[in-house]
mmCIF file of C-alpha atoms in Angstrom:
data_model
loop_
_atom_site.group_PDB
_atom_site.id
_atom_site.type_symbol
_atom_site.label_atom_id
_atom_site.label_comp_id
_atom_site.label_asym_id
_atom_site.label_seq_id
_atom_site.Cartn_x
_atom_site.Cartn_y
_atom_site.Cartn_z
ATOM 1 C CA ALA T 695 147.595 -19.656 18.133
ATOM 2 C CA ARG T 696 145.762 -17.215 15.924
ATOM 3 C CA SER T 697 144.262 -20.040 13.914
ATOM 4 C CA TYR T 698 143.067 -21.714 17.026
ATOM 5 C CA GLU T 699 141.495 -18.494 18.426
ATOM 6 C CA SER T 700 139.633 -17.903 15.124
ATOM 7 C CA ASP T 701 138.039 -21.276 15.238
ATOM 8 C CA PRO T 702 134.238 -21.056 15.622
ATOM 9 C CA SER T 703 134.178 -23.594 18.394
ATOM 10 C CA ALA T 704 136.924 -21.919 20.429
ATOM 11 C CA GLN T 705 134.583 -20.826 23.230
ATOM 12 C CA SER T 706 133.019 -24.293 23.700
ATOM 13 C CA THR T 707 136.545 -25.736 23.571
ATOM 14 C CA ALA T 708 137.706 -23.337 26.234
ATOM 15 C CA ARG T 709 134.807 -24.264 28.464
ATOM 16 C CA ALA T 710 135.509 -27.863 27.935
ATOM 17 C CA LEU T 711 139.141 -27.253 28.931
ATOM 18 C CA ARG T 712 138.097 -25.541 32.083
ATOM 19 C CA ASP T 713 135.961 -28.556 32.934
ATOM 20 C CA GLY T 714 139.031 -30.642 32.298
ATOM 21 C CA ARG T 715 141.203 -28.520 34.729
ATOM 22 C CA ALA T 716 138.514 -28.812 37.303
ATOM 23 C CA HIS T 717 138.471 -32.608 36.811
ATOM 24 C CA ALA T 718 142.248 -32.655 37.148
ATOM 25 C CA GLU T 719 142.080 -30.773 40.337
ATOM 26 C CA GLU T 720 139.479 -33.150 41.693
ATOM 27 C CA GLN T 721 141.646 -36.144 40.763
ATOM 28 C CA ARG T 722 144.695 -34.523 42.241
ATOM 29 C CA ALA T 723 142.891 -33.935 45.501
ATOM 30 C CA LEU T 724 142.102 -37.539 45.715
ATOM 31 C CA GLY T 725 145.847 -38.371 45.077
ATOM 32 C CA ARG T 726 145.466 -39.824 41.605
ATOM 33 C CA PRO T 727 148.016 -39.145 38.857
ATOM 34 C CA VAL T 728 146.574 -36.726 36.268
ATOM 35 C CA GLY T 729 149.573 -35.274 34.413
ATOM 36 C CA ARG T 730 149.742 -37.740 31.456
ATOM 37 C CA ARG T 731 146.022 -37.724 30.996
ATOM 38 C CA CYS T 732 145.772 -33.942 30.866
ATOM 39 C CA ALA T 733 148.886 -33.721 28.594
ATOM 40 C CA LEU T 734 147.263 -36.132 26.099
ATOM 41 C CA ALA T 735 143.909 -34.215 26.283
ATOM 42 C CA GLY T 736 145.693 -30.976 25.461
ATOM 43 C CA ILE T 737 147.479 -32.523 22.486
ATOM 44 C CA ARG T 738 144.247 -33.951 21.212
ATOM 45 C CA VAL T 739 142.573 -30.539 21.418
ATOM 46 C CA LEU T 740 145.385 -28.594 19.771
ATOM 47 C CA ALA T 741 146.179 -31.113 17.059
ATOM 48 C CA PHE T 742 142.687 -32.362 16.145
ATOM 49 C CA LYS T 743 140.545 -29.517 17.355
ATOM 50 C CA ARG T 744 138.521 -31.979 19.189
ATOM 51 C CA VAL T 745 137.686 -32.016 22.867
ATOM 52 C CA PRO T 746 137.925 -35.350 24.659
ATOM 53 C CA ASP T 747 134.548 -36.947 25.145
ATOM 54 C CA HIS T 748 134.704 -36.861 28.999
ATOM 55 C CA MET T 749 135.325 -33.085 28.772
ATOM 56 C CA GLU T 750 133.000 -32.401 25.941
ATOM 57 C CA SER T 751 129.772 -34.030 27.295
ATOM 58 C CA GLY T 752 129.399 -31.747 30.222
ATOM 59 C CA ALA T 753 130.067 -28.582 28.314
ATOM 60 C CA ALA T 754 127.773 -29.702 25.483
ATOM 61 C CA ARG T 755 125.025 -30.622 27.950
ATOM 62 C CA ARG T 756 125.151 -27.216 29.661
ATOM 63 C CA SER T 757 125.270 -25.473 26.223
ATOM 64 C CA LEU T 758 122.174 -27.441 25.079
ATOM 65 C CA ILE T 759 120.288 -26.541 28.267
ATOM 66 C CA GLY T 760 121.232 -22.857 27.879
ATOM 67 C CA ASP T 761 120.242 -22.763 24.200
ATOM 68 C CA SER T 762 116.925 -24.420 24.977
ATOM 69 C CA ALA T 763 116.185 -21.876 27.687
ATOM 70 C CA VAL T 764 116.897 -19.010 25.381
ATOM 71 C CA ALA T 765 114.784 -20.543 22.587
ATOM 72 C CA MET T 766 111.884 -20.911 25.070
ATOM 73 C CA CYS T 767 112.288 -17.206 26.098
ATOM 74 C CA LEU T 768 112.252 -16.166 22.559
ATOM 75 C CA LEU T 769 109.101 -18.284 21.763
ATOM 76 C CA CYS T 770 107.378 -16.571 24.731
ATOM 77 C CA ILE T 771 108.365 -13.121 23.339
ATOM 78 C CA VAL T 772 107.013 -13.984 19.971
ATOM 79 C CA GLY T 773 103.729 -15.205 21.580
ATOM 80 C CA LEU T 774 103.566 -11.958 23.535
ATOM 81 C CA TYR T 775 103.966 -9.956 20.283
ATOM 82 C CA VAL T 776 101.210 -11.965 18.506
ATOM 83 C CA VAL T 777 98.726 -11.490 21.438
ATOM 84 C CA HIS T 778 99.633 -7.743 21.509
ATOM 85 C CA ALA T 779 99.154 -7.339 17.765
ATOM 86 C CA MET T 780 95.850 -9.366 17.702
ATOM 87 C CA SER T 781 94.461 -6.840 20.136
ATOM 88 C CA PHE T 782 94.405 -4.412 17.246
ATOM 89 C CA TRP T 783 93.015 -6.833 14.679
ATOM 90 C CA HIS T 784 89.840 -4.677 14.198
ATOM 91 C CA TYR T 785 91.904 -1.848 12.846
ATOM 92 C CA VAL T 786 92.516 -1.316 9.097
ATOM 93 C CA ASN T 787 94.337 1.695 7.728
ATOM 94 C CA ASP T 788 92.134 3.433 5.045
ATOM 95 C CA ASP T 789 95.132 3.652 2.688
ATOM 96 C CA ALA T 790 95.120 -0.240 2.568
ATOM 97 C CA TYR T 791 91.876 -0.015 0.553
ATOM 98 C CA ILE T 792 93.691 1.768 -2.152
ATOM 99 C CA THR T 793 95.916 -1.258 -2.552
ATOM 100 C CA PHE T 794 92.948 -3.683 -2.399
ATOM 101 C CA ARG T 795 91.259 -1.762 -5.202
ATOM 102 C CA TYR T 796 94.331 -2.041 -7.492
ATOM 103 C CA ALA T 797 94.655 -5.693 -6.467
ATOM 104 C CA ALA T 798 91.069 -6.508 -7.246
ATOM 105 C CA ARG T 799 91.205 -4.818 -10.770
ATOM 106 C CA LEU T 800 94.396 -6.741 -11.404
ATOM 107 C CA ALA T 801 92.854 -9.978 -10.307
ATOM 108 C CA ALA T 802 89.816 -9.289 -12.603
ATOM 109 C CA GLY T 803 92.050 -9.037 -15.569
ATOM 110 C CA LEU T 804 91.733 -5.196 -15.951
ATOM 111 C CA GLY T 805 95.306 -4.339 -15.024
ATOM 112 C CA PRO T 806 96.662 -2.619 -11.968
ATOM 113 C CA TYR T 807 94.543 0.504 -12.417
ATOM 114 C CA PHE T 808 92.134 2.165 -10.057
ATOM 115 C CA ASN T 809 89.675 2.904 -12.809
ATOM 116 C CA GLU T 810 89.357 1.293 -16.137
ATOM 117 C CA GLY T 811 91.116 3.281 -18.834
ATOM 118 C CA GLU T 812 93.064 5.447 -16.434
ATOM 119 C CA HIS T 813 96.582 4.133 -16.506
ATOM 120 C CA VAL T 814 97.854 5.718 -13.300
ATOM 121 C CA GLU T 815 100.142 3.984 -10.781
ATOM 122 C CA GLY T 816 98.735 5.076 -7.469
ATOM 123 C CA TYR T 817 100.340 2.543 -5.289
ATOM 124 C CA THR T 818 103.879 2.337 -3.778
ATOM 125 C CA ASN T 819 103.755 -1.290 -2.432
ATOM 126 C CA LEU T 820 103.985 -3.378 -5.632
ATOM 127 C CA LEU T 821 104.819 -6.526 -3.762
ATOM 128 C CA LEU T 822 101.924 -6.425 -1.377
ATOM 129 C CA MET T 823 99.639 -5.493 -4.183
ATOM 130 C CA LEU T 824 100.711 -8.533 -6.193
ATOM 131 C CA LEU T 825 100.285 -10.866 -3.189
ATOM 132 C CA SER T 826 96.958 -9.416 -2.441
ATOM 133 C CA SER T 827 95.866 -9.756 -6.054
ATOM 134 C CA ALA T 828 96.759 -13.511 -5.989
ATOM 135 C CA ALA T 829 94.759 -13.833 -2.754
ATOM 136 C CA ILE T 830 91.683 -12.213 -4.311
ATOM 137 C CA ARG T 831 91.992 -14.324 -7.331
ATOM 138 C CA LEU T 832 91.960 -17.552 -5.281
ATOM 139 C CA LEU T 833 89.732 -16.577 -2.344
ATOM 140 C CA GLY T 834 87.596 -13.670 -3.502
ATOM 141 C CA PRO T 835 87.583 -9.821 -2.753
ATOM 142 C CA ALA T 836 86.678 -10.396 0.854
ATOM 143 C CA ALA T 837 89.917 -12.153 1.535
ATOM 144 C CA ALA T 838 92.078 -8.987 0.687
ATOM 145 C CA ALA T 839 92.032 -7.383 4.132
ATOM 146 C CA PRO T 840 92.403 -10.538 6.278
ATOM 147 C CA PHE T 841 95.214 -11.808 3.999
ATOM 148 C CA ALA T 842 97.152 -8.475 4.137
ATOM 149 C CA LYS T 843 96.727 -8.508 7.944
ATOM 150 C CA LEU T 844 98.015 -12.006 8.226
ATOM 151 C CA ILE T 845 101.038 -11.142 6.059
ATOM 152 C CA GLY T 846 101.776 -8.155 8.374
ATOM 153 C CA LEU T 847 101.424 -10.298 11.506
ATOM 154 C CA LEU T 848 103.695 -13.025 10.218
ATOM 155 C CA ALA T 849 106.213 -10.472 9.040
ATOM 156 C CA GLY T 850 106.129 -8.797 12.458
ATOM 157 C CA ALA T 851 106.757 -12.064 14.149
ATOM 158 C CA GLY T 852 109.745 -12.510 11.813
ATOM 159 C CA CYS T 853 111.055 -9.037 12.696
ATOM 160 C CA VAL T 854 111.009 -10.060 16.496
ATOM 161 C CA VAL T 855 113.124 -13.118 15.729
ATOM 162 C CA LEU T 856 115.428 -11.277 13.429
ATOM 163 C CA ALA T 857 115.929 -8.509 16.057
ATOM 164 C CA PHE T 858 117.186 -11.261 18.389
ATOM 165 C CA LEU T 859 119.457 -12.808 15.781
ATOM 166 C CA LEU T 860 120.859 -9.435 14.603
ATOM 167 C CA VAL T 861 121.825 -8.200 18.092
ATOM 168 C CA ARG T 862 123.304 -11.710 18.732
ATOM 169 C CA ALA T 863 125.417 -11.408 15.537
ATOM 170 C CA LEU T 864 126.640 -7.940 16.362
ATOM 171 C CA TRP T 865 127.333 -8.409 20.037
ATOM 172 C CA PRO T 866 131.050 -9.281 20.657
ATOM 173 C CA LYS T 867 131.222 -12.901 21.647
ATOM 174 C CA GLU T 868 133.901 -12.193 24.331
ATOM 175 C CA ARG T 869 131.632 -9.786 26.104
ATOM 176 C CA PRO T 870 128.962 -11.149 28.602
ATOM 177 C CA GLY T 871 125.344 -10.307 28.282
ATOM 178 C CA SER T 872 124.838 -11.392 24.647
ATOM 179 C CA GLU T 873 121.655 -13.423 25.324
ATOM 180 C CA ALA T 874 120.169 -10.694 27.668
ATOM 181 C CA ALA T 875 120.729 -8.008 24.916
ATOM 182 C CA SER T 876 119.318 -10.196 22.177
ATOM 183 C CA LEU T 877 116.206 -11.173 24.160
ATOM 184 C CA GLY T 878 115.837 -7.573 25.342
ATOM 185 C CA SER T 879 115.760 -6.235 21.843
ATOM 186 C CA ALA T 880 113.180 -8.732 20.817
ATOM 187 C CA GLY T 881 111.093 -8.015 23.809
ATOM 188 C CA LEU T 882 111.204 -4.312 23.274
ATOM 189 C CA LEU T 883 109.910 -4.705 19.827
ATOM 190 C CA ALA T 884 107.149 -7.188 20.914
ATOM 191 C CA VAL T 885 105.643 -4.650 23.412
ATOM 192 C CA LEU T 886 106.029 -1.524 21.192
ATOM 193 C CA PRO T 887 102.272 -0.410 20.458
ATOM 194 C CA SER T 888 103.084 1.340 17.234
ATOM 195 C CA PHE T 889 104.767 -1.692 15.876
ATOM 196 C CA ALA T 890 101.856 -3.983 16.960
ATOM 197 C CA ILE T 891 99.104 -1.798 15.333
ATOM 198 C CA ASN T 892 101.042 -1.414 12.053
ATOM 199 C CA SER T 893 101.486 -5.093 11.856
ATOM 200 C CA VAL T 894 97.774 -5.638 11.243
ATOM 201 C CA SER T 895 96.970 -2.307 9.535
ATOM 202 C CA GLY T 896 96.708 -3.965 6.174
ATOM 203 C CA LEU T 897 99.766 -2.035 4.814
ATOM 204 C CA GLU T 898 103.252 -3.149 3.915
ATOM 205 C CA THR T 899 104.965 -1.714 7.016
ATOM 206 C CA THR T 900 106.199 -4.917 8.747
ATOM 207 C CA LEU T 901 106.693 -6.705 5.421
ATOM 208 C CA PHE T 902 109.160 -4.030 4.367
ATOM 209 C CA ALA T 903 110.765 -3.985 7.938
ATOM 210 C CA LEU T 904 111.179 -7.816 7.668
ATOM 211 C CA LEU T 905 112.921 -7.684 4.315
ATOM 212 C CA VAL T 906 115.194 -4.907 5.419
ATOM 213 C CA THR T 907 116.144 -6.471 8.558
ATOM 214 C CA TRP T 908 116.696 -9.884 6.917
ATOM 215 C CA GLY T 909 118.845 -8.282 4.344
ATOM 216 C CA VAL T 910 120.983 -6.515 6.972
ATOM 217 C CA TYR T 911 121.195 -9.758 8.997
ATOM 218 C CA SER T 912 122.309 -11.759 6.112
ATOM 219 C CA GLY T 913 124.798 -9.070 5.134
ATOM 220 C CA VAL T 914 126.251 -9.121 8.660
ATOM 221 C CA ARG T 915 126.573 -12.859 8.524
ATOM 222 C CA THR T 916 128.578 -12.690 5.324
ATOM 223 C CA ALA T 917 130.731 -9.736 6.458
ATOM 224 C CA GLY T 918 134.456 -10.292 5.723
ATOM 225 C CA HIS T 919 133.767 -12.031 2.354
ATOM 226 C CA ASP T 920 134.581 -10.528 -0.925
ATOM 227 C CA ARG T 921 130.957 -10.123 -1.964
ATOM 228 C CA MET T 922 127.619 -9.706 -0.291
ATOM 229 C CA GLY T 923 125.660 -12.865 0.018
ATOM 230 C CA TRP T 924 122.852 -13.806 -2.400
ATOM 231 C CA GLY T 925 120.497 -13.938 0.488
ATOM 232 C CA SER T 926 121.089 -10.452 1.471
ATOM 233 C CA ALA T 927 120.776 -9.180 -2.109
ATOM 234 C CA ALA T 928 117.558 -11.059 -2.646
ATOM 235 C CA CYS T 929 115.996 -9.576 0.566
ATOM 236 C CA PHE T 930 116.999 -6.004 -0.483
ATOM 237 C CA ALA T 931 115.555 -6.522 -3.942
ATOM 238 C CA LEU T 932 112.268 -7.618 -2.475
ATOM 239 C CA ALA T 933 112.350 -4.661 -0.073
ATOM 240 C CA GLY T 934 112.666 -2.429 -3.086
ATOM 241 C CA LEU T 935 109.561 -3.888 -4.447
ATOM 242 C CA ALA T 936 107.735 -3.569 -1.147
ATOM 243 C CA ARG T 937 108.671 0.143 -0.902
ATOM 244 C CA PRO T 938 110.586 2.311 -3.266
ATOM 245 C CA GLU T 939 112.993 3.479 -0.552
ATOM 246 C CA GLY T 940 114.146 -0.159 -0.139
ATOM 247 C CA PHE T 941 116.815 0.542 -2.795
ATOM 248 C CA VAL T 942 117.932 3.584 -0.835
ATOM 249 C CA VAL T 943 118.387 1.462 2.288
ATOM 250 C CA PHE T 944 120.312 -1.126 0.266
ATOM 251 C CA GLY T 945 122.607 1.581 -1.068
ATOM 252 C CA VAL T 946 123.305 2.931 2.432
ATOM 253 C CA PHE T 947 123.984 -0.606 3.736
ATOM 254 C CA TRP T 948 126.224 -1.461 0.876
ATOM 255 C CA LEU T 949 128.352 1.660 1.397
ATOM 256 C CA CYS T 950 128.586 1.067 5.110
ATOM 257 C CA SER T 951 129.525 -2.590 4.642
#
């Protein structure tokens, strides 16, 4: 029984069995024999962990419709976030130009220095600086600000999706309201003005948030295993390159997990 309860498809199986019982009651009301058919269906579920086709199809169809509706809601929330963030597209944080200066010097082959001959590290967002340097090298200095804004916008959209997935992973499956809580968390992030404006500020704010959230989500997905997943470790490593405190966040998460 414990093995059956821990099966990932236990909930869909239970739904299908409820459909089967409803079907049996319907057949019984019509005066048709159903005992042997239901017994064989139960043996098939418990022995082979497979729901009979006539039971499975209805549950699978309803599950597919429900998942499609949730996916459409999430897509609308992401669209709302994009529109919200684009309303601040004109804004660039003045600190972003420090990063662009270092990136432009590196792209020109002069090293990641603000002034030639002054070997001073005046940036704390190595990952974004390197990405911006590559964009400047390929597209020219004028591409630095739009590129950094686009990175922030895409990272922010990723954060909205990960907020949905993280709450869904943490919410106990036996409790109702999982989809509502997951969509609510994503929606709350999408309409947060401070998150929207920092998405297009030209800084590494949402890129860092994306990598930390992705690392936590990957870690939660691999919870119970002997070691943290490679995906989680890679995300936290990149988060440490995006912001120095990323390694501190990794340490806290590792201790808690």
